[in-house]
């Protein structure tokens, strides 16, 4: 994701989709923080099976922020999430446009 952020032009939008943990539908109802311990204990797709990575929404949101993207938005349905984030405008570009 860092490389995507690096090459994305200022103002550009990154859109992606992936799968959430199997208990994500319960997290949507009761809150991801509430379901996390159960999800970690019962997750059949644990780190031992490295063929595919199942995410928690908080991890994706943190990752987006860590690489400098802003305006996180998402659409979530059961175990599926599609999210978008924007690369901020460069400081010089923002000053020029405000004149």
GROMACS .gro file of C-alpha atoms in nm:
model
   99
    1UNK     CA    1   0.000   0.000   0.000
    2UNK     CA    2   0.295   0.233   0.058
    3UNK     CA    3   0.394   0.199  -0.307
    4UNK     CA    4   0.039   0.278  -0.418
    5UNK     CA    5   0.041   0.590  -0.202
    6UNK     CA    6   0.381   0.689  -0.340
    7UNK     CA    7   0.278   0.674  -0.707
    8UNK     CA    8  -0.077   0.806  -0.665
    9UNK     CA    9  -0.099   1.166  -0.782
   10UNK     CA   10  -0.207   1.430  -0.529
   11UNK     CA   11  -0.586   1.429  -0.519
   12UNK     CA   12  -0.595   1.077  -0.665
   13UNK     CA   13  -0.826   0.817  -0.518
   14UNK     CA   14  -0.724   0.460  -0.436
   15UNK     CA   15  -1.011   0.207  -0.444
   16UNK     CA   16  -0.975  -0.156  -0.341
   17UNK     CA   17  -1.177  -0.451  -0.219
   18UNK     CA   18  -1.095  -0.751  -0.005
   19UNK     CA   19  -1.247  -0.994   0.241
   20UNK     CA   20  -1.296  -0.943   0.611
   21UNK     CA   21  -1.268  -1.205   0.883
   22UNK     CA   22  -1.540  -1.474   0.882
   23UNK     CA   23  -1.713  -1.320   1.186
   24UNK     CA   24  -1.727  -0.974   1.027
   25UNK     CA   25  -2.107  -0.990   0.988
   26UNK     CA   26  -2.136  -1.019   1.368
   27UNK     CA   27  -1.890  -0.733   1.401
   28UNK     CA   28  -2.117  -0.518   1.190
   29UNK     CA   29  -2.402  -0.583   1.435
   30UNK     CA   30  -2.221  -0.576   1.769
   31UNK     CA   31  -1.902  -0.385   1.685
   32UNK     CA   32  -1.572  -0.523   1.559
   33UNK     CA   33  -1.403  -0.463   1.897
   34UNK     CA   34  -1.663  -0.682   2.070
   35UNK     CA   35  -1.627  -0.969   1.824
   36UNK     CA   36  -1.245  -0.955   1.789
   37UNK     CA   37  -1.160  -1.204   2.071
   38UNK     CA   38  -1.408  -1.458   1.938
   39UNK     CA   39  -1.287  -1.407   1.584
   40UNK     CA   40  -0.925  -1.461   1.687
   41UNK     CA   41  -1.008  -1.775   1.885
   42UNK     CA   42  -1.227  -1.938   1.621
   43UNK     CA   43  -1.071  -1.808   1.301
   44UNK     CA   44  -1.028  -2.107   1.067
   45UNK     CA   45  -0.827  -1.883   0.836
   46UNK     CA   46  -0.552  -1.810   1.085
   47UNK     CA   47  -0.198  -1.703   1.002
   48UNK     CA   48  -0.104  -2.070   0.960
   49UNK     CA   49  -0.287  -2.068   0.628
   50UNK     CA   50  -0.102  -1.794   0.440
   51UNK     CA   51  -0.276  -1.838   0.105
   52UNK     CA   52  -0.510  -1.547   0.168
   53UNK     CA   53  -0.523  -1.264   0.423
   54UNK     CA   54  -0.854  -1.188   0.592
   55UNK     CA   55  -0.864  -0.835   0.738
   56UNK     CA   56  -1.044  -0.647   1.009
   57UNK     CA   57  -1.180  -0.313   0.898
   58UNK     CA   58  -0.977  -0.131   1.165
   59UNK     CA   59  -0.658  -0.279   1.016
   60UNK     CA   60  -0.743  -0.144   0.671
   61UNK     CA   61  -0.832   0.198   0.810
   62UNK     CA   62  -0.504   0.212   1.005
   63UNK     CA   63  -0.304   0.099   0.701
   64UNK     CA   64  -0.460   0.369   0.483
   65UNK     CA   65  -0.374   0.636   0.742
   66UNK     CA   66  -0.022   0.501   0.794
   67UNK     CA   67   0.067   0.547   0.428
   68UNK     CA   68  -0.067   0.904   0.429
   69UNK     CA   69  -0.403   0.861   0.259
   70UNK     CA   70  -0.707   1.048   0.390
   71UNK     CA   71  -1.086   1.053   0.357
   72UNK     CA   72  -1.132   0.680   0.420
   73UNK     CA   73  -1.471   0.562   0.294
   74UNK     CA   74  -1.608   0.212   0.275
   75UNK     CA   75  -1.896  -0.008   0.174
   76UNK     CA   76  -1.923  -0.323   0.381
   77UNK     CA   77  -2.141  -0.627   0.326
   78UNK     CA   78  -2.090  -0.939   0.535
   79UNK     CA   79  -1.731  -1.055   0.472
   80UNK     CA   80  -1.675  -0.816   0.180
   81UNK     CA   81  -1.541  -0.461   0.200
   82UNK     CA   82  -1.473  -0.207  -0.071
   83UNK     CA   83  -1.284   0.099   0.047
   84UNK     CA   84  -1.142   0.419  -0.095
   85UNK     CA   85  -0.897   0.681   0.026
   86UNK     CA   86  -0.750   0.996  -0.125
   87UNK     CA   87  -0.394   1.121  -0.147
   88UNK     CA   88  -0.390   1.474  -0.007
   89UNK     CA   89  -0.317   1.766  -0.238
   90UNK     CA   90   0.040   1.891  -0.222
   91UNK     CA   91   0.076   2.203  -0.005
   92UNK     CA   92   0.194   2.416  -0.300
   93UNK     CA   93  -0.094   2.291  -0.514
   94UNK     CA   94  -0.351   2.382  -0.245
   95UNK     CA   95  -0.207   2.734  -0.207
   96UNK     CA   96  -0.210   2.790  -0.585
   97UNK     CA   97  -0.572   2.676  -0.620
   98UNK     CA   98  -0.691   2.899  -0.335
   99UNK     CA   99  -0.566   3.215  -0.513
   0.00000   0.00000   0.00000
